Amino acid sequence: MRLHRLDITAFGPFGGSQSVDFDDLSAAGLFLLHGPTGAGKTSVLDAVCYALYGSVPGARQSGQGLTLRSDHAAAGTRTEVTLELTVAGRRLEVTRQPPWERPKKRGSGTTLDKAQSWLREYDTTAGAWKDLSRSHQEIGEEITQLLGMSREQFCQVVLLPQGDFARFLRADAEARGRLLGRLFDTQRFAEVEKRLAERRRVTEARVREGDAELLADAHRMQQAAGDAMELPDLAPGEPGLAEAVLTAAAVARSTAREQLTIAHRGRAAAEAAQAAAERALSDVREVARLQRRFAEARERAQRLEERADAHREAQTRMERSRKAEAVAPALELREAAEAEHRRATDAEARARALLQDAHADAGASGLATAARRAAEELGGLESARRAEQRLARLVAERADLDRQERADEEVLAETEGWLAGWDATRAGLQARIESAQEAATRAEQLAVQREPAQKRLRAARLRDQLAGDTEETQRQALASEEQALRAKEHWLDLKEQRLDGIAAELAAHLTDGEPCAVCGATEHPAPARKDAGHVDREAEEQALAAHQRAEERHAEDVRRLGVVREALAAATAEAGDTPTDRLADEAEELERLHAQARRDASGLHAAHEELRRAEQEHERRTADRQQAALSTATRTARRDTLERERDTLEEELAQARGAADSVAARAAELERQASRLTEAADAVRAAEESAERLKAADGRLAEAAYRAGFETPRAAAAALLDDTAHRELQRRLDAWQTEESAVRAVLAEADTAAAAEQPPADLAAAERAAADAAARLRTATSAWDAAARRCTELDGLSARAETGVRRLAPLREEYDRVARMASLTAGTSADNERRMRLESYVLAARLEQVAAAATVRLRRMSSGRYTLVHSADRAGRGRSGLGLHVVDAWTGRERDTATLSGGETFFASLALALGLADVVTDEAGGVQLDTLFIDEGFGSLDDQTLDEVLDVLDSLRERDRSVGIVSHVADLRRRIHAQLEVVKGRSGSVVRQRGQ
């Protein structure tokens, strides 16, 4: 990488545009960058870093890049950095502009422009620049890929900060590890350590979880085995836990099986004893049953003997009932005939009671003749009955005609009255419609005027409000502008005072024996002193912050004033100059007129509907009047026809009804008379026939009773039983016979008789013996069940534990392997003799390379006296791997780099920085770094050492490199002719370049 040109505008302390020609400076190989403190030497290097990576080193980068802008720059000048360089054989130009808070083009206030970047490449064929990208991300990735270094590596390798490497020489192993880790990107090795440690924790947790489950199964086995199992005194994760649990489980299973065998034998003995007791109890129960059976049979035989007479009487009664059953049909026939005769005579009596006295004693034939005469007379009244019904309908129709006539007269009178006022009604409704239509038209016109009036009124009110806001906002803007100017003036005064006394501020941090940050000297004979009223950095920063806050408040006030003025102009353009009160009165009047017009127009639809209904009513009433006149003429003709037909029917009916009130009454009377006569004739004939049947039944009954052996029919009827009594008597006889047979059979049984001769059976004693045997069997069975369940449960839990042990075996092996690897990479393993972490091991290898590369130049700078070597020894109780010693060829002893003097520390750190640059360059893929910068430290060297150091730096030209030295040392200005001087002033710093 070779730098060609750097253009800076409004960056850092440079208020204007400055240009640095690195090609001219690099022609001599060495060039000097010098200037007073605070002039901006470091800002030149910051500009190079910012052009490449879009940010500056360390704490100087803050926010989004807004602080990079020069406070001396004009308001309209934008901050910009352009760097032209060659890297990897390609000539590139990088331009970057940080975010810029610029003045607005219109109005007052500021606006924020975003950061911008450009990347161009020079096309040698076309002889012109071509654009590559305008994307921040793409440009950053392209530069990082070409250089092969991050921003931190670039700042350590190209911009060599001697103070950092001096601290590196004196630092402990951990501090060196942090710096080397950033440069060589060994984070991946640290991640390997973390991954292994995390994996060890995960596998250890899983092993512990598996062991916890195994111990839980062991506790369950202990609960199942009782006192037959002892748990191992081991915690989850400890070695040997699985084997101890499985051994204890095997012992518990063996003990449980022995207990099961003992319980099985005890249950077999109890079952045999219980079977013998059950057999004895069964024999005793059988003897007791037979003895009870014999005693019960003797008691039943005694009861049968006591009821023998009643049984014989029942047998006799059953015999007479069977004989009487032969007479039963004749008895039933006689009873039926008698009942029929009674019904017939009762019906005859009822029928004769309804007849007239003339027919009360007549026979059946006489009654039938009288009934025929009444029916003939009834047939002659049929035509008269129809005439009477027709007359009734005529009367009803005449009454209906009268009602219709009255109704038509009422309708006609009402219709005439309504039609008489029709013209006036229609005229009134039409007038209402016309008035409502006019109101609707007026409302539409007012609605068109109403919205503009309201809009002008709102604009006028806003105009009045904004007029007051504009005055207040303008006063605030003027006040904030004055405050901002005072704050800026105060800040500039403090800044100038601080720059005048900066030497005293730097001298306050000097320590005897420690190198000066400016000149590098370790002796400080006459440090500057602070005067009264000295301004420090904190006071300047507070004044700057106050100035920025005041500027922000002023910008916000100006922006708010512009907004208010724009709104006031818009409101005035819309409302005009008319006073708000008059616009409000006009709008209120329009609202009132519009509301009145809407109320007047709201009745238009109702008036239309009312007119439509009135016209429909007019048509209906006109039709009703015509229909009423037509109906009146029709009713008159019909009434005359009905009158003539009624007179004819009344003459006919007067002859037909005789003395009755009506023909229907006469017909009803004849119907009743004919019916009664017919019923009486039938009743007389039925009574005569039933008397003959009763007489025949009496003869047959007497003959049947005699043949059955009864003296009279009454005796036969008394002996006859009904179905219920016959069934009950037969049941009693059958029960007697069954009981007698059963008793004889029981008394004849040999085993029952033999049991009766034995002593009474002791059933309670046999039951107690059987109950005791059953209890002993239940106890033995429970013991056997418990032993069997214990064996089953222990077998299941043991199988589960064995399965868990087999399942955990690969995980336990993995844990052992991961734990060994994690301990080894973390430096805590006994196999890691030097207690060196993996990342430290990798960094130690890098440090060896750096020490070897640095030694080449250190030997030359120290005239062959010093050599840098890497040390893997421990530092105190810490871990080894990143020690750095210097070997003194004059004494032949190896000592720590912290024992070097100030000058020795400088050229040792310079050699280390150059060696690190070579190693990092090789690490980045061999990218050639043609331009290097070395910052400060030369003031601590004597003349001879300074010559040797400059010779080493001058030798870098052999690799076609140019080295820029940043220093205050005056002697270097005589020795190095190519110089870039930074000169500071009240309007900002400028650069002056001098070539060979």
Coordinates of N, CA, C and O in Angstrom, one line a residue, residues 456 460 463-464 575-583 586:
R456 N -63.5 30.8 6.0 CA -62.9 32.1 6.2 C -62.9 32.5 7.6 O -61.9 33.1 8.1
A460 N -59.6 33.2 9.8 CA -59.4 34.5 10.5 C -59.0 34.3 11.9 O -58.2 34.9 12.5
R463 N -55.6 33.2 11.9 CA -54.7 34.3 11.6 C -54.5 35.2 12.8 O -53.3 35.6 13.1
D464 N -55.5 35.4 13.6 CA -55.4 36.2 14.9 C -54.4 35.5 15.8 O -53.6 36.2 16.5
A575 N -58.2 34.2 4.7 CA -59.2 35.0 5.4 C -59.3 36.5 5.0 O -60.3 37.1 5.1
G576 N -58.2 37.0 4.3 CA -58.2 38.4 4.0 C -58.0 39.3 5.2 O -57.6 38.9 6.2
D577 N -58.4 40.6 5.0 CA -58.3 41.6 6.1 C -59.6 41.9 6.8 O -59.6 42.8 7.7
T578 N -60.6 41.2 6.5 CA -61.9 41.4 7.2 C -61.8 41.0 8.7 O -61.3 39.9 9.0
P579 N -62.3 41.8 9.6 CA -62.2 41.5 11.0 C -63.0 40.2 11.3 O -63.9 39.8 10.7
T580 N -62.5 39.5 12.3 CA -63.0 38.2 12.7 C -64.5 38.4 13.2 O -65.3 37.5 12.9
D581 N -64.8 39.5 13.9 CA -66.1 39.6 14.5 C -67.2 39.7 13.3 O -68.2 39.1 13.4
R582 N -66.8 40.5 12.3 CA -67.8 40.7 11.2 C -67.9 39.3 10.5 O -69.1 39.0 10.1
L583 N -66.9 38.6 10.3 CA -67.0 37.3 9.6 C -67.8 36.3 10.5 O -68.6 35.5 9.9
E586 N -71.5 37.3 10.0 CA -72.0 36.9 8.7 C -72.2 35.4 8.7 O -73.2 34.9 8.2

